[in-house]
Coordinates of C-alpha atoms and ligand atoms in Angstrom, one line a residue:
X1 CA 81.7 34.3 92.1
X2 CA 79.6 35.1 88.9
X3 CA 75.7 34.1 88.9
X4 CA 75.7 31.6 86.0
X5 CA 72.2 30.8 83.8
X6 CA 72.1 28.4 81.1
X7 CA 68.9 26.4 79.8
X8 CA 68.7 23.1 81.2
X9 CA 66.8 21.6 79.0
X10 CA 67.4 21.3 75.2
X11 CA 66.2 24.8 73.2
X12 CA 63.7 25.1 70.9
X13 CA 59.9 24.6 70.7
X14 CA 58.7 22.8 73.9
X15 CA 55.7 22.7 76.4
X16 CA 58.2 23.6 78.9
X17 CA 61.5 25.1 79.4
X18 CA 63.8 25.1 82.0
X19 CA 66.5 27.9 83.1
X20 CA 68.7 27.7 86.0
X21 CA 70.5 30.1 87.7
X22 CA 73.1 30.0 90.6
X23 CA 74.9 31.5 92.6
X24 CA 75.2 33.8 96.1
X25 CA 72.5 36.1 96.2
X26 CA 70.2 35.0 92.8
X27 CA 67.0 35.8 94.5
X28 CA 68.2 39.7 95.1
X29 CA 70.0 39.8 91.7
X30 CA 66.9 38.8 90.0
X31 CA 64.7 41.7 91.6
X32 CA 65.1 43.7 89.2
X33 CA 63.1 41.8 86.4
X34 CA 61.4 39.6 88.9
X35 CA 60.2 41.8 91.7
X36 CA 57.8 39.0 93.5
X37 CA 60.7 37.0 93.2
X38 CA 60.9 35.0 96.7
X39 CA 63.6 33.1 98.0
X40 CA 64.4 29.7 98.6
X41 CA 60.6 29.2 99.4
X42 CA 59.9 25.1 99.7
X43 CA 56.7 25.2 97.4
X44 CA 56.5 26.5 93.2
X45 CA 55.1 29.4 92.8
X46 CA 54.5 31.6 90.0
X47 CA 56.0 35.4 89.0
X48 CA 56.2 37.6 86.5
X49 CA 59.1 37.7 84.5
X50 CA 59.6 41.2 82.7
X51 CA 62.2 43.2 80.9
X52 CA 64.3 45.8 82.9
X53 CA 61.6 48.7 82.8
X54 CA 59.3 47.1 80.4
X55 CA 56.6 44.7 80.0
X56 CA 56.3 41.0 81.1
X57 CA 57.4 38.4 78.5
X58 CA 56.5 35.2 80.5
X59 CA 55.2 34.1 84.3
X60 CA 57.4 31.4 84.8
X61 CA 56.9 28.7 87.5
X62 CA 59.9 29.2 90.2
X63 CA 61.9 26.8 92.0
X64 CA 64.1 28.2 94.5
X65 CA 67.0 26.2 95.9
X66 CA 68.6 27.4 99.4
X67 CA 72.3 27.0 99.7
X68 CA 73.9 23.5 100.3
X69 CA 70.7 22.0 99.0
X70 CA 70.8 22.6 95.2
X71 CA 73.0 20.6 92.6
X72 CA 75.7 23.0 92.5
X73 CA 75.5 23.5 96.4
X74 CA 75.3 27.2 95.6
X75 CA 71.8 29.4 95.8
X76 CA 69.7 27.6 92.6
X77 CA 66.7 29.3 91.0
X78 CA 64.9 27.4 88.2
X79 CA 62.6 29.1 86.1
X80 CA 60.1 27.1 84.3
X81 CA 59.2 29.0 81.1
X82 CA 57.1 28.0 77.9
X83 CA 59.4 26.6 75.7
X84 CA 58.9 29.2 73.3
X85 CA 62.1 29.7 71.2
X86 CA 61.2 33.8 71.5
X87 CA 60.7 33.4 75.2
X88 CA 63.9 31.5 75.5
X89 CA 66.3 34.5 73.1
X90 CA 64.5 37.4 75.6
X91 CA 65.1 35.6 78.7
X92 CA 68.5 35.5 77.8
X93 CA 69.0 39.1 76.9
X94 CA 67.3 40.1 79.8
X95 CA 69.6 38.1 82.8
X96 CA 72.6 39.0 80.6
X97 CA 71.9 42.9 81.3
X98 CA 71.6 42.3 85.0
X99 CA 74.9 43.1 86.9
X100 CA 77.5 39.8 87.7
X101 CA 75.3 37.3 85.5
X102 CA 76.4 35.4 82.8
X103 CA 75.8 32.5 80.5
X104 CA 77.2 29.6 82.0
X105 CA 80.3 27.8 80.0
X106 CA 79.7 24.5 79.3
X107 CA 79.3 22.0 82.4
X108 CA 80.1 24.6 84.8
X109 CA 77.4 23.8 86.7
X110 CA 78.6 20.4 87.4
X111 CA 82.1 22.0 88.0
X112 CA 80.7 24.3 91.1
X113 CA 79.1 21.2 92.0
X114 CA 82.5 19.5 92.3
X115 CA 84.2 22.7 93.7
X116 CA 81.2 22.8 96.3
X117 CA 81.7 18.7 97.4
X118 CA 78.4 18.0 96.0
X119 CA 79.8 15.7 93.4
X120 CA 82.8 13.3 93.5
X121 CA 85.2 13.7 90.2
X122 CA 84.0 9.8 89.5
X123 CA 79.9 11.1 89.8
X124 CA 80.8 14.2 87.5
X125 CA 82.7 11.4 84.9
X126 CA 79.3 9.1 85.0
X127 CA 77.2 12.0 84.6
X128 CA 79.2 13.5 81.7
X129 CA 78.8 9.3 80.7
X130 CA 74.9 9.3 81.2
X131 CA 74.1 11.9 79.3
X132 CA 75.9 11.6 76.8
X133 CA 74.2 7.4 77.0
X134 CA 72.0 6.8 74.0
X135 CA 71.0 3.0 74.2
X136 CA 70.8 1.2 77.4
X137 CA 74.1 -0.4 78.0
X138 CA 75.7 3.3 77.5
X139 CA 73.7 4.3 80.0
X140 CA 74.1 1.0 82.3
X141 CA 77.6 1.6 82.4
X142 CA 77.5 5.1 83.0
X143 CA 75.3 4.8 86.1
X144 CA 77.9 2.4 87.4
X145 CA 80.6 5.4 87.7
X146 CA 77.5 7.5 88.9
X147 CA 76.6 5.1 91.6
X148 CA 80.3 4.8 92.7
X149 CA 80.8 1.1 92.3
X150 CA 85.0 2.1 90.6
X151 CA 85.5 4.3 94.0
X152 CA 84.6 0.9 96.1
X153 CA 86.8 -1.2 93.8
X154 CA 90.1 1.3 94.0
X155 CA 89.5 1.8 98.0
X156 CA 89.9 -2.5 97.9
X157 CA 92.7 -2.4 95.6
X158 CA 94.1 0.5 96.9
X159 CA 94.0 -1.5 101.0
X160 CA 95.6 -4.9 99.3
X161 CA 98.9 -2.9 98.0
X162 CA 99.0 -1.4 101.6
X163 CA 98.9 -4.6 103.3
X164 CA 101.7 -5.8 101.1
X165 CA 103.0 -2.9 101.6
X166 CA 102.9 -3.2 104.9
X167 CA 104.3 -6.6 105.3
X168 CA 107.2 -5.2 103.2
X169 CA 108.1 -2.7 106.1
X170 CA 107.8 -4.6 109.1
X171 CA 110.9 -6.9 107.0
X172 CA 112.3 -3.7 106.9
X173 CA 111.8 -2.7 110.3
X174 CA 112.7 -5.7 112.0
X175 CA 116.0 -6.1 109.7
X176 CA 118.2 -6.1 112.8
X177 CA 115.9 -8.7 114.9
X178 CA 117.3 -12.1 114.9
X179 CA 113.9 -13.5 113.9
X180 CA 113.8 -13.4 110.0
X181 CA 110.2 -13.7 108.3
X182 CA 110.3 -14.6 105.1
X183 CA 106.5 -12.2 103.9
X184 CA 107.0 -13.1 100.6
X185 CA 104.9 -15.3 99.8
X186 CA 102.1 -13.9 101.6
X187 CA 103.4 -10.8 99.5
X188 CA 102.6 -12.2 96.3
X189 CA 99.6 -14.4 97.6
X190 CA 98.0 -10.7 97.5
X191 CA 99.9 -9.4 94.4
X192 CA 99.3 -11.7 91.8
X193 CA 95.1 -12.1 92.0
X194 CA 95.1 -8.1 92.3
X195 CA 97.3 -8.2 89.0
X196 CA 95.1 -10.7 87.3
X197 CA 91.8 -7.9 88.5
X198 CA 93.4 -5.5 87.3
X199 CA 93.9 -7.0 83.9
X200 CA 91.2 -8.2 83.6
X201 CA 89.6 -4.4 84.4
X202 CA 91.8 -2.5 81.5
X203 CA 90.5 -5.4 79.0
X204 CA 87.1 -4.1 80.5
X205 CA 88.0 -0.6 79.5
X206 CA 88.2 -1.5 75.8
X207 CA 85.3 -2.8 75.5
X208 CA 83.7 -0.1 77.2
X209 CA 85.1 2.4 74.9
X210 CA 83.0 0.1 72.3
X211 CA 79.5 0.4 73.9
X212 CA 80.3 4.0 74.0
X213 CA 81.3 4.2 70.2
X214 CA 79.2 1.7 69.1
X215 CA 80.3 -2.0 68.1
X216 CA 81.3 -2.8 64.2
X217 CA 79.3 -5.5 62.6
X218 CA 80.5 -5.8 59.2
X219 CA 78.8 -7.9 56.6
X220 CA 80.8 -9.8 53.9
X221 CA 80.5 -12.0 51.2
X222 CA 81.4 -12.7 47.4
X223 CA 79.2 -10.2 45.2
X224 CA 75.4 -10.5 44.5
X225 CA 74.8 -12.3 48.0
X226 CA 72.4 -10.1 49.1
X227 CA 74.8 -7.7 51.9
X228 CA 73.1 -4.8 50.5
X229 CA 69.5 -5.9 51.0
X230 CA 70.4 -7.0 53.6
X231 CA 71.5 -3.6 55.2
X232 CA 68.5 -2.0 53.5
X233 CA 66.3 -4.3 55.3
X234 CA 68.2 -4.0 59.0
X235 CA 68.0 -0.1 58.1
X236 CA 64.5 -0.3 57.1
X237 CA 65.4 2.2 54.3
X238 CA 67.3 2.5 51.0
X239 CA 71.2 3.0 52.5
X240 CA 72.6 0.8 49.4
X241 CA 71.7 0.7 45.6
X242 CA 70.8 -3.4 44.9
X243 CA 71.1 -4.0 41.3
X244 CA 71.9 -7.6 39.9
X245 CA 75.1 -6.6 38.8
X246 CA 78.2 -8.6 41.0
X247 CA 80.1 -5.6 42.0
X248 CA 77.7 -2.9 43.1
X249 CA 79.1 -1.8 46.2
X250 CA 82.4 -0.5 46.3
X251 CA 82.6 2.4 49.5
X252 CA 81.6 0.9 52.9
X253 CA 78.4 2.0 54.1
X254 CA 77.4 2.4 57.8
X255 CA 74.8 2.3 59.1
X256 CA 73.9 3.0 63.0
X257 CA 71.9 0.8 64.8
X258 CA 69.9 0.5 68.4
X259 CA 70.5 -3.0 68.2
X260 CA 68.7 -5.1 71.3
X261 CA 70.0 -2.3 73.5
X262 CA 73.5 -2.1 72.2
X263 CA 74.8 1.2 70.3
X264 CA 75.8 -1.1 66.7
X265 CA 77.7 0.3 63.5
X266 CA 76.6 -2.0 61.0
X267 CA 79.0 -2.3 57.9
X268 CA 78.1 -3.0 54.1
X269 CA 80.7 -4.3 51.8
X270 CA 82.0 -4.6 48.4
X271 CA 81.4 -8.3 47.2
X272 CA 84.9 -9.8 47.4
X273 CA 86.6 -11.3 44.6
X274 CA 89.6 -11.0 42.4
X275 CA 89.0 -8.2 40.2
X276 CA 91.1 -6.2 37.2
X277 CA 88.6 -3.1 37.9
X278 CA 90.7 -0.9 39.5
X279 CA 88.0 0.8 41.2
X280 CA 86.5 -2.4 42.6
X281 CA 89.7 -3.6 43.7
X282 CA 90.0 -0.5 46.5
X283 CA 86.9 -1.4 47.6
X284 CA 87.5 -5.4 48.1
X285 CA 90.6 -3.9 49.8
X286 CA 88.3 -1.8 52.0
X287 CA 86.2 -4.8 52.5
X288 CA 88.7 -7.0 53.8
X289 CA 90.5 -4.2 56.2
X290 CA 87.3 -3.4 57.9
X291 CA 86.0 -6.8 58.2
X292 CA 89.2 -7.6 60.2
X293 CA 88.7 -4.6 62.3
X294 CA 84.9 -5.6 62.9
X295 CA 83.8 -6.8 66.7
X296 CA 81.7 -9.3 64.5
X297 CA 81.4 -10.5 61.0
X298 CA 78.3 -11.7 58.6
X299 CA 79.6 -14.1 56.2
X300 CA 76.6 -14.5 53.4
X301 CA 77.4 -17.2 51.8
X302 CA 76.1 -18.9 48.7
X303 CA 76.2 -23.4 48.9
X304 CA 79.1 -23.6 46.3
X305 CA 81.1 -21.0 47.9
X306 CA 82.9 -22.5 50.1
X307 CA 86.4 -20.3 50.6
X308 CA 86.3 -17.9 54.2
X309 CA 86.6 -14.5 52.8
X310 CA 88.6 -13.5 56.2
X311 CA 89.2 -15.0 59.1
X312 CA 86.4 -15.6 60.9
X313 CA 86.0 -16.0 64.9
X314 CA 83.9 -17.9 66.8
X315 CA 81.3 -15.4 67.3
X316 CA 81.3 -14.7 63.4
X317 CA 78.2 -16.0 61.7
X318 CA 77.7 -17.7 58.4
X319 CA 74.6 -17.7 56.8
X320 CA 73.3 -19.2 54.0
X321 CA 72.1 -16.5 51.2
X322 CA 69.2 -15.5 49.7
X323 CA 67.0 -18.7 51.5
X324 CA 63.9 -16.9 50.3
X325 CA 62.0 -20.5 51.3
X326 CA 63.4 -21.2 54.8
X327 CA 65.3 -24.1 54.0
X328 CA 68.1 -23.5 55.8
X329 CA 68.6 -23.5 59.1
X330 CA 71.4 -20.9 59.0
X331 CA 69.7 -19.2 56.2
X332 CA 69.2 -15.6 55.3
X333 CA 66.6 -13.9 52.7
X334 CA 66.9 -9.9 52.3
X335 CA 64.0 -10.2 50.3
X336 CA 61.4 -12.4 52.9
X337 CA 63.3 -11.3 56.1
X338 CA 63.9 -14.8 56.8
X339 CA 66.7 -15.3 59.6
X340 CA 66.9 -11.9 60.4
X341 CA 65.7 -12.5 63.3
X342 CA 67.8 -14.8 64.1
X343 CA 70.8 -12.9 63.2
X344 CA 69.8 -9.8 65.4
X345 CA 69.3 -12.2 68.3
X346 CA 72.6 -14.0 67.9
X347 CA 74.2 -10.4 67.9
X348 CA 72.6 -9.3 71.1
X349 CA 73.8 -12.4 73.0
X350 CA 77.4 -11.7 72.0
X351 CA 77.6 -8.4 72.2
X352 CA 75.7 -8.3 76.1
X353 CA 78.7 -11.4 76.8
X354 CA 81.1 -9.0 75.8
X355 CA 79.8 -6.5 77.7
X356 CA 79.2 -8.6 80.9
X357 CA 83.2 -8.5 80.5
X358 CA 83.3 -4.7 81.9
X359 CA 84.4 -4.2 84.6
X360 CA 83.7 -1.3 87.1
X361 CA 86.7 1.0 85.4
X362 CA 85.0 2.4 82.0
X363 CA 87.2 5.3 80.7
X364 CA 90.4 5.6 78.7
X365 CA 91.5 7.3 81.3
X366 CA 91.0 4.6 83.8
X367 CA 91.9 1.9 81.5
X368 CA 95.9 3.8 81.5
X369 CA 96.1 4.4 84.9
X370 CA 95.5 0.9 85.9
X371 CA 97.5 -0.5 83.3
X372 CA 100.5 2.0 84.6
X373 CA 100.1 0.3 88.2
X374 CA 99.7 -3.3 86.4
X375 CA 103.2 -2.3 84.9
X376 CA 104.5 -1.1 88.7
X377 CA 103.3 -4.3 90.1
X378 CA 105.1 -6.3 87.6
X379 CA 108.3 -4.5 88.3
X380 CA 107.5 -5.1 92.3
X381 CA 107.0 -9.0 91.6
X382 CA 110.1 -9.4 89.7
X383 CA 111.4 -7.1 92.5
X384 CA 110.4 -10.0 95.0
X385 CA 111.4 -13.2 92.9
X386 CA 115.2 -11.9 92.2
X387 CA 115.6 -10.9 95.9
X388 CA 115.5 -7.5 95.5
X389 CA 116.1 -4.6 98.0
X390 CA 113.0 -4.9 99.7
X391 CA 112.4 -0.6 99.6
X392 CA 113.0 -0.3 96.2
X393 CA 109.9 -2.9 96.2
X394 CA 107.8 -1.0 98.4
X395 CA 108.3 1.9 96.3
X396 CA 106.9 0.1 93.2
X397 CA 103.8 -0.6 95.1
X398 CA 103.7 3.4 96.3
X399 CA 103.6 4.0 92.7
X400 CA 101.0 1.5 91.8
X401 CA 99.1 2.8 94.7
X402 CA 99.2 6.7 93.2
X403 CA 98.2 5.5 89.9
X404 CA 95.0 3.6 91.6
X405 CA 94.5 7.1 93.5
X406 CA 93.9 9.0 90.1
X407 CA 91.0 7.1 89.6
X408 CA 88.9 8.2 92.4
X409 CA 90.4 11.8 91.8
X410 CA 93.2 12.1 94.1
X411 CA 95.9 13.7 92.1
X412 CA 96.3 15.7 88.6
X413 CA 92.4 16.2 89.5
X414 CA 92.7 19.7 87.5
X415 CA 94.0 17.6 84.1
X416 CA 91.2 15.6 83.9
X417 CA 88.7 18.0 85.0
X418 CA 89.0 20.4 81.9
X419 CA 88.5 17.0 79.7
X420 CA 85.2 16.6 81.1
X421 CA 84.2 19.7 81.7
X422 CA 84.7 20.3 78.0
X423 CA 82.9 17.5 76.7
X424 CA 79.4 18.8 79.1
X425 CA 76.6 20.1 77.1
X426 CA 75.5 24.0 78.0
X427 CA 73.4 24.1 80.9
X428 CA 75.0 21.0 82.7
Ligands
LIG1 N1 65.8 -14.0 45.9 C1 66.6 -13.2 46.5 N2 67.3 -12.2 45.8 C2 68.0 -11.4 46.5 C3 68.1 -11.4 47.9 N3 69.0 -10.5 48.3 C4 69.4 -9.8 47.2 N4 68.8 -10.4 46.1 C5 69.0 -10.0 44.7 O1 70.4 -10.2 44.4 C6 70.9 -9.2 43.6 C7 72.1 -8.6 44.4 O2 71.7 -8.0 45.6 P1 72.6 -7.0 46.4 O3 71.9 -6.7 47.6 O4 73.0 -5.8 45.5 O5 73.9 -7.9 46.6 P2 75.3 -7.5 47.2 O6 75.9 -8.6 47.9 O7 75.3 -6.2 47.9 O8 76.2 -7.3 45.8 P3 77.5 -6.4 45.6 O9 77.4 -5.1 46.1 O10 77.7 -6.5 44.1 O11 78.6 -7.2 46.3 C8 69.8 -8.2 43.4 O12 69.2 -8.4 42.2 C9 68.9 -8.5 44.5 O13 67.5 -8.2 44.2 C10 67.4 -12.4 48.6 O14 67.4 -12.6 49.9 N5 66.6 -13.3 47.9
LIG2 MG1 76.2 -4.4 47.6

């Protein structure tokens, strides 16, 4: 196998930069260019770092890794360089003249690691997860995959279905016997709270998609509220012109948001009202589609407006407009940043509720599989309630079972590997 190198740090100017190299026989291969280079020696120590023939361009701090006790499980070297952008281009050109090295694709470190049993498929799926993370409940959620806490949940589900399985057989097996057992019920004892976990895991999934994407906070109201200042003041910058003209805003503007450790998309609206302006009419359209579509809604509302632009949920807010004095206790001012607080603290508390909600399982990927064996262990119920043949049953469960499996990695591995390995950053 090739020797791969890739930066593993970010490029560009930094106090230190970090390149890694592995593969069988790095230390030899990188003689040529690094003559005191020595082995998997325990301690850093420093070398020089020259072109093939020609003079040194850096003395890099070296970290060597033996086999089976590096990331990728293969012989690691790490060069710590300046993070000089020059330093970093040479370096480059310089390994990539060396015979059987080459840049490394995109997370194929990760991929020897899995290759090398240094990684579970789940680990490599939390790592892509982690660092990819950008607020804290991205990367909350992605340690959970990391830490293994879905391989502990499938090997539970994954026992239940035997069990029942099991119980299924031995009717099977004893068919002839003049003792009938009637396992059913103990059967479905098992099924149906595994169903209702399972459901409740793939609802998980959704949400977890949002904490990755970000959730969707859209503010609405008739024109002139205020939604607009109010977006310039959450953004701490001028996203959207304010004029006192009713009817200012007609494109949706987004804004992204860390908002009390939650990734949030917040959304500022055309002022809804009936209109003959053609122009403002797409945008009231816009309004209301992507206020239905929100995770939450800001309703800025004025006292003699009193008609619910869309629905609203219970976790929707209305506020009172332009309260520039505090008189109200659901009030709102742009202009003093009265209630704003407020506002951002009643979106934290149900945004983290929803995100309590998820569930160990975290990728759209996870989120079809189990909903595949949800749909088998339907099949396998109804199976059981209109007596039928008890094999055909036991094959339902198999199939649920298989379905678990490809969460932890068991089959159709190779599918789902080029998916992640794809989405890795260089040097991964
Ligand atoms: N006193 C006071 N005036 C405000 C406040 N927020 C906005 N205004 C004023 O109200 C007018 C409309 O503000 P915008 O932020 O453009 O209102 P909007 O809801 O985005 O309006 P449309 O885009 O037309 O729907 C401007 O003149 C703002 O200066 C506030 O909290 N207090
Ligand atoms: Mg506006």
């Amino acid at each position: 196998m090739d020797i791969i190198f890739a930066f593993a740090t970010a490029v560009g100017r930094a106090g230190v930069s970090v390149l890694r190299l592995s593969g069988q026989g790095v230390f030899d291969a990188l003689k040529p260019v690094m003559p005191r280079i020595d082995g998997d020696r325990r301690t850093p120590y420093l070398a020089d770092f020259h072109k093939i023939g020609g003079e040194v361009i850096d003395t890099p701090l070296i970290l060597g890794f033996a086999k089976g006790a590096s990331f990728t499980g293969e012989e690691t070297v790490e060069l710590h360089l300046h993070g000089s952008p020059a330093i970093q281009k040479e370096a480059i050109l310089i390994l990539s003249q060396l015979p059987n090295m080459r840049m490394a694709e995109p997370g194929e470190f990760t991929r020897r690691a899995l290759i090398n049993g240094r990684m579970t498929l789940e680990e490599v799926e939390g790592l892509a997860d982690l660092i990819d993370a950008e607020t804290e409940s991205q990367a909350i959620q992605a340690r959970k995959l990391l830490n293994g806490h879905l391989k502990t949940a499938v090997t539970d589900w994954r026992a239940k279905l035997i069990h029942a399985g099991a119980l299924l057989q031995a009717t099977i097996d004893f068919a002839d016997e003049e003792v009938p057992v009637d396992v059913f019920p103990e059967v479905s004892e098992i099924l149906l709270p595994l169903r209702a976990e399972l459901e409740a895991q793939a609802r998980g999934v959704v949400v977890s998609e949002r904490v990755r994407s970000g959730f969707e906070v859209a503010i609405i109201g008739q024109p002139n509220t205020g939604k607009s200042t109010f977006i310039n003041a959450l953004a701490r910058r001028d996203v959207a012109i304010v004029t006192d003209v009713a009817g200012t805003t007609r494109d949706v503007l987004e804004v992204d948001l860390d908002l009390r450790g939650h990734s949030v998309r917040v959304l500022d609206t055309a002022g809804i009202r009936a209109t003959d302006d053609s122009v403002e009419k797409i945008g009231v359209e816009r309004a209301l589609d992507r206020a239905a579509s929100a995770d939450l809604r800001i309703w800025l509302k004025t006292p003699n407006d009193d008609v619910e632009p869309v629905d609203m949920t219970a976790d929707d807010l209305i506020v009172t407009a332009k309260d520039d004095e505090g008189v109200y206790d659901n009030g709102l001012s742009g202009k003093t940043g009265h209630g704003i607080d407020r506002i951002l603290n009643h979106i934290g508390t149900v945004l983290s509720d929803r995100v309590s909600r998820v569930g160990v399982a975290t990728l759209e990927r996870h989120g079809i599989a189990i909903t595949n064996a949800v749909g088998y262990l339907d099949t396998a119920l109804l199976g059981l309630e209109n007596g039928q043949e008890v094999e055909l049953v036991a094959d339902d469960l198999r199939a649920a079972t298989r379905q678990l499996d490809q969460l932890i990695g068991h089959v159709d591995v190779e599918d789902v590997l080029d998916k992640v390995f794809s989405s890795f950053c260089l040097g991964k």
